[in-house]
Tab-separated table of C-alpha atoms and ligand atoms in Angstrom:
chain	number	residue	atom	x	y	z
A	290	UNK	CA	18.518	-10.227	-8.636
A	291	UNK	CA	18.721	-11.919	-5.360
A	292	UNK	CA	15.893	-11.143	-3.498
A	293	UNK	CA	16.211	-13.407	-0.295
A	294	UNK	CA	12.393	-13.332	-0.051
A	295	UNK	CA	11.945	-17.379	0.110
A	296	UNK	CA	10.891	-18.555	3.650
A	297	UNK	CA	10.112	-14.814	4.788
A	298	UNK	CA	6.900	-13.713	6.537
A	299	UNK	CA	5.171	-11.078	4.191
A	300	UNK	CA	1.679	-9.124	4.872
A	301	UNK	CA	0.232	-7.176	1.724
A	302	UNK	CA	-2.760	-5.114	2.714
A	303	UNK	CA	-5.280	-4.704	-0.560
A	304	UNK	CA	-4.132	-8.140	-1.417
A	305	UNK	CA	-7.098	-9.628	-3.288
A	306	UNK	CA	-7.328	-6.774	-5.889
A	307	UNK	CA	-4.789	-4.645	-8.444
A	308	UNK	CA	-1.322	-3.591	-6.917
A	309	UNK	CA	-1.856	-6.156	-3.695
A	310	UNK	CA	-2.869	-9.259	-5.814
A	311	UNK	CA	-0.174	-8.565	-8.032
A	312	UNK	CA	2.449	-8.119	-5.012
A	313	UNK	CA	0.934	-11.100	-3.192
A	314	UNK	CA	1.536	-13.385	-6.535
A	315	UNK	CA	5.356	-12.041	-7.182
A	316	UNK	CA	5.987	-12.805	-3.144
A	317	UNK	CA	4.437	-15.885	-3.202
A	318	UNK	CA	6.799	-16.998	-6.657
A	319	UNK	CA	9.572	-15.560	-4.899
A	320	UNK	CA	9.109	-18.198	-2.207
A	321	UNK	CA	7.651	-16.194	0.530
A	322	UNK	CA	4.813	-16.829	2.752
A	323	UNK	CA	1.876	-14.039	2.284
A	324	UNK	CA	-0.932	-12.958	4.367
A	325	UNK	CA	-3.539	-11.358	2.083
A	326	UNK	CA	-5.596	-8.730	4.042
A	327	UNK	CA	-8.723	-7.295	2.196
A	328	UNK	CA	-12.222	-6.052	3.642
A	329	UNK	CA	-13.489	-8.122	0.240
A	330	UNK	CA	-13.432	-11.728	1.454
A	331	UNK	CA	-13.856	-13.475	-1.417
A	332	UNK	CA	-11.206	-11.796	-3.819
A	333	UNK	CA	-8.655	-12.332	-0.478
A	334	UNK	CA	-10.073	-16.295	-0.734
A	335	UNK	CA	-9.416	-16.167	-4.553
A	336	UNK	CA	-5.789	-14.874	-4.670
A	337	UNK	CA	-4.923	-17.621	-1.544
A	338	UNK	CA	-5.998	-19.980	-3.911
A	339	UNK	CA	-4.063	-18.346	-6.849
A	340	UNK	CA	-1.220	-18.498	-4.588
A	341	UNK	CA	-1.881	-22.119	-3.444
A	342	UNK	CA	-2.185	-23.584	-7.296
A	343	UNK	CA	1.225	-21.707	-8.368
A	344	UNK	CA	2.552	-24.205	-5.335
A	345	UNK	CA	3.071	-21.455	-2.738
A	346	UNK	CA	1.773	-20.414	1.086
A	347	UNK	CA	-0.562	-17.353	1.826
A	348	UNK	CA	-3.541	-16.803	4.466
A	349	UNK	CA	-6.283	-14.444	3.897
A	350	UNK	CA	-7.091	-12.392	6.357
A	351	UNK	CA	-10.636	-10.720	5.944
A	352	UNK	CA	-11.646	-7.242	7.310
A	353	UNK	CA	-11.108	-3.355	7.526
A	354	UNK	CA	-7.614	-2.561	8.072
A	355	UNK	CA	-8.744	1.350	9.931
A	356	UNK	CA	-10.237	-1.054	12.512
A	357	UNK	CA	-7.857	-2.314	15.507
A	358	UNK	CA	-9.078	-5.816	16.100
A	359	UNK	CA	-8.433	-6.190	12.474
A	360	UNK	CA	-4.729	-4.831	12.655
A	361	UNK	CA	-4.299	-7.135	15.158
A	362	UNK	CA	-5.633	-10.069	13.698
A	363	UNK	CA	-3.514	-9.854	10.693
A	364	UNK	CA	-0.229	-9.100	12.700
A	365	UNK	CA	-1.358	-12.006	14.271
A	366	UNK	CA	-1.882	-14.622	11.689
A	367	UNK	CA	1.619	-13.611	10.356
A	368	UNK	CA	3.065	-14.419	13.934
A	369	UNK	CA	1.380	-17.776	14.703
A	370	UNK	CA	1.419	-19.052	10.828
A	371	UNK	CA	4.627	-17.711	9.661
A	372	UNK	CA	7.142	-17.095	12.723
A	373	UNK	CA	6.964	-13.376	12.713
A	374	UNK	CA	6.473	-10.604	10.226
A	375	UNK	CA	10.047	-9.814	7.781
A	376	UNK	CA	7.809	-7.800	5.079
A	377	UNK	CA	5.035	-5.184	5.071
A	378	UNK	CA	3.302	-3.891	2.042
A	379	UNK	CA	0.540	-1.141	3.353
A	380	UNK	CA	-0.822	-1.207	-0.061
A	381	UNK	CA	-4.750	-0.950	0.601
A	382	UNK	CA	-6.309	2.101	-0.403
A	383	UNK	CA	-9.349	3.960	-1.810
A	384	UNK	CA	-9.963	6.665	-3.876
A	385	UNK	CA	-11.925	10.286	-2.927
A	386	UNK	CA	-14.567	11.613	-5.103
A	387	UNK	CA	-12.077	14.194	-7.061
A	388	UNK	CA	-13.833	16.874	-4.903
A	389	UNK	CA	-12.037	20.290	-3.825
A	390	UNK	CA	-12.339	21.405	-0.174
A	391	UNK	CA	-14.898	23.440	0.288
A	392	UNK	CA	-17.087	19.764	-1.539
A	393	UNK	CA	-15.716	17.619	0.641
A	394	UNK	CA	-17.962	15.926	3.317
A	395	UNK	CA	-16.635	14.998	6.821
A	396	UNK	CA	-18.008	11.304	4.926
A	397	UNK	CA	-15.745	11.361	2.389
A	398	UNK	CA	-12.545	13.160	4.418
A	399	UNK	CA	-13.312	10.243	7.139
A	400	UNK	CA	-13.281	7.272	4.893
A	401	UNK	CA	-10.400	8.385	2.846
A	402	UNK	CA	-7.893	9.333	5.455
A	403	UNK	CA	-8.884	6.197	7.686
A	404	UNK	CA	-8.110	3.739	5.186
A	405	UNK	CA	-5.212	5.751	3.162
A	406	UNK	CA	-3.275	6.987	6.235
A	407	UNK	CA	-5.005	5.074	9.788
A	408	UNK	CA	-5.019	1.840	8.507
A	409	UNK	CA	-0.704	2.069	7.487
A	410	UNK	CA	-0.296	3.641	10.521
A	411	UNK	CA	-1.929	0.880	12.707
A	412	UNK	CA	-0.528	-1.552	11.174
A	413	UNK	CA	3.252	-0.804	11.256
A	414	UNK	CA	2.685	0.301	14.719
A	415	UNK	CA	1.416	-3.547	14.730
A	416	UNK	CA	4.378	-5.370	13.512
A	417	UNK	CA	6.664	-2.776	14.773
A	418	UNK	CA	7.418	-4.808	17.474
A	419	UNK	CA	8.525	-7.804	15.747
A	420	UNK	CA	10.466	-6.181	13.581
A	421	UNK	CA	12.658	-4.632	16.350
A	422	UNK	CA	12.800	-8.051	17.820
A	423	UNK	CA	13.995	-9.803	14.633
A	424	UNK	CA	16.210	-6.462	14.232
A	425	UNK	CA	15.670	-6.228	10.920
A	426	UNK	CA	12.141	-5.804	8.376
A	427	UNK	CA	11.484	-4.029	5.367
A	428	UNK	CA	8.381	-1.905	4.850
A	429	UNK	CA	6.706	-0.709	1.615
A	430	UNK	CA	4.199	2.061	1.250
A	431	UNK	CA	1.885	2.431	-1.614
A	432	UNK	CA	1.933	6.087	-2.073
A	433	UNK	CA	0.726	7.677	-5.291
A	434	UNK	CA	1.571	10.670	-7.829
A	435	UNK	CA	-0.617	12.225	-5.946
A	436	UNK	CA	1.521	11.948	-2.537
A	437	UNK	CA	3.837	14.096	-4.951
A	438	UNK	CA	1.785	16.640	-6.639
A	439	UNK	CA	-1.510	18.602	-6.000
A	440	UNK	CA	-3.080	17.804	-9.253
A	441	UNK	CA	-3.210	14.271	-9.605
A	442	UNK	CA	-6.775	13.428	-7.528
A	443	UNK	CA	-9.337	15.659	-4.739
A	444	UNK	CA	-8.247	17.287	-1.686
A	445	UNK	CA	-8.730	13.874	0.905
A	446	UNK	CA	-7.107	11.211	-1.447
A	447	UNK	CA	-4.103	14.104	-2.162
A	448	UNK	CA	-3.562	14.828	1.742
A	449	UNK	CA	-3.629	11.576	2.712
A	450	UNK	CA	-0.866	10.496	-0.194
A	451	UNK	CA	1.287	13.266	1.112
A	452	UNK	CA	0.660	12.112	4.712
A	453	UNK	CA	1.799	8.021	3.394
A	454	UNK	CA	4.964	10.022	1.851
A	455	UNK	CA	5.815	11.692	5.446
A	456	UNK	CA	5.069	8.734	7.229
A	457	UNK	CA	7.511	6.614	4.674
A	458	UNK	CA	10.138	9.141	5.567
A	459	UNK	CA	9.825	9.186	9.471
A	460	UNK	CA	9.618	5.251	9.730
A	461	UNK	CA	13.174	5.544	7.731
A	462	UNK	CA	14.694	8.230	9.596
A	463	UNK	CA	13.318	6.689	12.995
A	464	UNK	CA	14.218	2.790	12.326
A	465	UNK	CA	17.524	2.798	10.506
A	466	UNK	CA	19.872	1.956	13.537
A	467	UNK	CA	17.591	-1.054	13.680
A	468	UNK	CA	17.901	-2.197	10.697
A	469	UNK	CA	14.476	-1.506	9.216
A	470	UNK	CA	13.944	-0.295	5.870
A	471	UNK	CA	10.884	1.822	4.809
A	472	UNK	CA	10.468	2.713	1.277
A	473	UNK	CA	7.524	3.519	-0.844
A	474	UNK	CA	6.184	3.646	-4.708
A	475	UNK	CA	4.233	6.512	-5.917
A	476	UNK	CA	2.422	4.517	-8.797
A	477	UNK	CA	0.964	6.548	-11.865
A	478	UNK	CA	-2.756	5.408	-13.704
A	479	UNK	CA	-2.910	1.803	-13.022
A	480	UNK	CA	-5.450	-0.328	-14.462
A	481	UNK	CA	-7.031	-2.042	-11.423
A	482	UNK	CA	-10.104	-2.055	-10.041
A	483	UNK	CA	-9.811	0.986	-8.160
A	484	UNK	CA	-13.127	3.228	-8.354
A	485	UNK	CA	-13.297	7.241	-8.916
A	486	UNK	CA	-16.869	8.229	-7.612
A	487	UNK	CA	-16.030	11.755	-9.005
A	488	UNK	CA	-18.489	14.675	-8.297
A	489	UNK	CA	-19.018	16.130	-12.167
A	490	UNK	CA	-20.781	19.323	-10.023
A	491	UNK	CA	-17.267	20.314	-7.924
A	492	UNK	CA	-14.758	22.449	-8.771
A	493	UNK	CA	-11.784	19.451	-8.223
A	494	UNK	CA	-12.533	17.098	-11.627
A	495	UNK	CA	-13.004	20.596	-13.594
A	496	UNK	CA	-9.924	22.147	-12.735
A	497	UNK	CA	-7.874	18.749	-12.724
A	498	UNK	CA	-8.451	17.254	-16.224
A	499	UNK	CA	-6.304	19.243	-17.984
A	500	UNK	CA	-3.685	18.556	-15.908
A	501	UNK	CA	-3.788	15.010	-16.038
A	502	UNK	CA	-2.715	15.267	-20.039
A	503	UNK	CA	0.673	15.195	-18.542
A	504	UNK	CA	-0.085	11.674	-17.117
A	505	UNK	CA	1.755	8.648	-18.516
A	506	UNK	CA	0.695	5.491	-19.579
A	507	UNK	CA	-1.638	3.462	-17.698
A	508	UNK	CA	0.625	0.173	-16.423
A	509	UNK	CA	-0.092	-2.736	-15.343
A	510	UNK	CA	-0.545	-4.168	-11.405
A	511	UNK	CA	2.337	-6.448	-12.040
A	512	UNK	CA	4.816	-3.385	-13.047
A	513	UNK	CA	4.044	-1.537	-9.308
A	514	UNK	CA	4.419	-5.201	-8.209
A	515	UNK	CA	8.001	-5.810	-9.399
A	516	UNK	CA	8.993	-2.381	-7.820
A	517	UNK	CA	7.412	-2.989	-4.254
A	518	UNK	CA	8.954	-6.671	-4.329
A	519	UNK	CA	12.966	-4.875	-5.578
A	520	UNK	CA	12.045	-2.602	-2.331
A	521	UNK	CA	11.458	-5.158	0.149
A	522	UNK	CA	14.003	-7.870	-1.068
A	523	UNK	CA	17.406	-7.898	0.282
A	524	UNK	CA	18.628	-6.271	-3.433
A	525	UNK	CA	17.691	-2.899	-2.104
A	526	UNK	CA	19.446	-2.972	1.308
A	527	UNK	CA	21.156	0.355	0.629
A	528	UNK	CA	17.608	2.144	0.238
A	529	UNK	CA	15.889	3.429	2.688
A	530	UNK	CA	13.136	6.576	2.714
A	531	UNK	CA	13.164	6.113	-1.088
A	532	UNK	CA	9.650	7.386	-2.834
A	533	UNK	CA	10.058	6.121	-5.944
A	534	UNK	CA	7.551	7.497	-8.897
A	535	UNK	CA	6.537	4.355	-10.993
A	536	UNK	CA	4.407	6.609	-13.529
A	537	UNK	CA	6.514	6.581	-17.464
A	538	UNK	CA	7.761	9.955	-16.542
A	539	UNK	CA	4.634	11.426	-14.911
A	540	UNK	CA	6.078	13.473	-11.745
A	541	UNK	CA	8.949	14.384	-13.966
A	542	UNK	CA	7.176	16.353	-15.900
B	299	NAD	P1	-7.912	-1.960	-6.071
B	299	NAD	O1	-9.229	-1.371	-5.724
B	299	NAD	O2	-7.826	-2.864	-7.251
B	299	NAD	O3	-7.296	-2.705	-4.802
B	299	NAD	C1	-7.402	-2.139	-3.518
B	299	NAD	C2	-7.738	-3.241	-2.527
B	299	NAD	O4	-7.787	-2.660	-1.216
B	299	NAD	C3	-9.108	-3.878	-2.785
B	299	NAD	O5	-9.014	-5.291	-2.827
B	299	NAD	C4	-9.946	-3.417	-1.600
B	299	NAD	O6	-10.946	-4.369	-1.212
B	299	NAD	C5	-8.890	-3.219	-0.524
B	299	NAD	N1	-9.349	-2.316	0.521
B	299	NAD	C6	-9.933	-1.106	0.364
B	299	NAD	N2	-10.247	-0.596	1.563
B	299	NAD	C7	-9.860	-1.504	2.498
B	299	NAD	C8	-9.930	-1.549	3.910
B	299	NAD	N3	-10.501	-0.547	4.612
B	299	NAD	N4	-9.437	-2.628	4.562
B	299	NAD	C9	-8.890	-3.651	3.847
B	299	NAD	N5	-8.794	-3.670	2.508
B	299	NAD	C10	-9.293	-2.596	1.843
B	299	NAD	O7	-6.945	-0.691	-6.261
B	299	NAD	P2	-5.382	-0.536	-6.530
B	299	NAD	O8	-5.267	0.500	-7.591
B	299	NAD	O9	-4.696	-1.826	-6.677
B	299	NAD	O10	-4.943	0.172	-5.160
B	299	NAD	C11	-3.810	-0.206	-4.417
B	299	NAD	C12	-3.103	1.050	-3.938
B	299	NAD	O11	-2.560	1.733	-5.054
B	299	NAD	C13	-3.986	2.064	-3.214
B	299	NAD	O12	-3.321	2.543	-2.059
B	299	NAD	C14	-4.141	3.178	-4.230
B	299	NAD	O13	-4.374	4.427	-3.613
B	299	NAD	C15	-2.795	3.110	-4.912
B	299	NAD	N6	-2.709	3.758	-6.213
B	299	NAD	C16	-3.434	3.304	-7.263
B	299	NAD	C17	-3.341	3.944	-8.486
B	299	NAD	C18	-4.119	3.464	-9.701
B	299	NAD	O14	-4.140	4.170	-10.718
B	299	NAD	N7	-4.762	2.309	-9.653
B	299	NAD	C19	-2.498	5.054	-8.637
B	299	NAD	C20	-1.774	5.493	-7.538
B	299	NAD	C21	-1.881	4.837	-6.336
């Protein structure tokens, strides 16, 4: 597959854990240069150096992404390091405590849709601009099986998955005559390091669990990696407002 990655400017968002560290090491072998923005500082630090031992290029960039000086910062760094921005993977994201509505707390409906939906929205509206200038730029959403169906997590993490799907779709729709692509995976159980604070008291967990017996298997960071990379790279330049499911089956049950 030609990807026609190597040389190109790439931010992944939740780069020093799961999905993003993945991503960040499959850009980086690919030839590309990554910025790896993380609130966790030190696993950002540690997958730059990952990056820099494998004999490629990537910044970290350390902070929280539903904060604008942040946005800015890492739109940015991929500017003044790497000559614009060709690549954005709005992959950070955190989990909600499995909790129905009437359990969630304006704490946990904050939090959630900040980081899930804000912080992709802030961003693209970030690099936006150099995109259009470039006229072209490719744009990858981590959604989730839960952007797809109402069973799959609690009422904040499922809204704002459905919100990362709509926004995927408009960014298509709204950018195509300027020849930027937005796509975005819906992964299935991944084993990362993703936490599930669940609430064993609310109705959510209870009434979900026997749903999630449809769920497939568990893969691996580096299988939603090799999607998200296909996505971006110049071998999917016919797609465009694609959700793909990468979950053995999962939604199609
Ligand atoms: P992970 O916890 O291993 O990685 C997420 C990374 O995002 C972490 O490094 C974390 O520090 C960072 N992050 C969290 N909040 C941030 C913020 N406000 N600003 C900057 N960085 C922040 O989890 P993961 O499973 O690799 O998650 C990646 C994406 O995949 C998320 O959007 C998640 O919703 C999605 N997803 C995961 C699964 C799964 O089963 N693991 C399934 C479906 C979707």
């Amino acid at each position: 597959m030609a990807t026609g990655l190597a040389g190109r400017s790439v931010i992944i968002t939740g780069g020093g854990s799961g999905i993003g560290r993945a991503a960040a090491l499959a850009f980086a072998a690919e030839g590309a240069r990554v910025v790896v923005a993380d609130i966790d500082g030190d696993r950002a630090d540690a997958v730059v150096k990952e990056v820099a031992e494998a004999g490629g290029d990537a910044v970290a960039v350390v902070g929280d992404l539903s904060e604008q000086h942040v946005v800015d910062q890492v739109a940015r760094t991929a500017v003044e390091r790497f000559g614009g921005v060709d690549v954005l993977v709005n992959n950070a994201g955190v989990m909600d405590r499995m909790s129905a509505v009437a359990d969630v707390t304006d704490e946990e409906w904050e939090r959630v849709i900040r980081v899930n939906l804000t912080a992709p929205f802030l961003l693209t509206r970030a690099v936006l601009p150099h995109m259009l200038a470039a006229g072209r730029g490719a744009i990858v959403n981590t959604a989730s099986e839960a952007g797809l169906r109402g069973s799959a997590a609690g009422a904040a993490y499922t809204a704002s998955k459905h919100a990362v799907v709509g926004l995927t779709r408009n960014l298509a729709v709204m950018y195509r005559k300027q020849g930027i692509r937005t796509n975005a995976i819906a992964p299935g159980g991944t084993a990362t390091n993703i936490t599930v604070d669940v609430v064993e008291g609310a109705h959510g967990p209870a009434a979900i669990r026997p749903l999630l017996a449809g769920a497939g298997r568990v893969s691996r960071p580096e299988d939603q990696a090799a999607v998200i990379l296909f996505l971006a790279s110049d071998a999917a330049e016919h797609v465009n407002g694609a959700v793909l499911p990468v979950d053995d089956g999962w939604s199609a049950v």
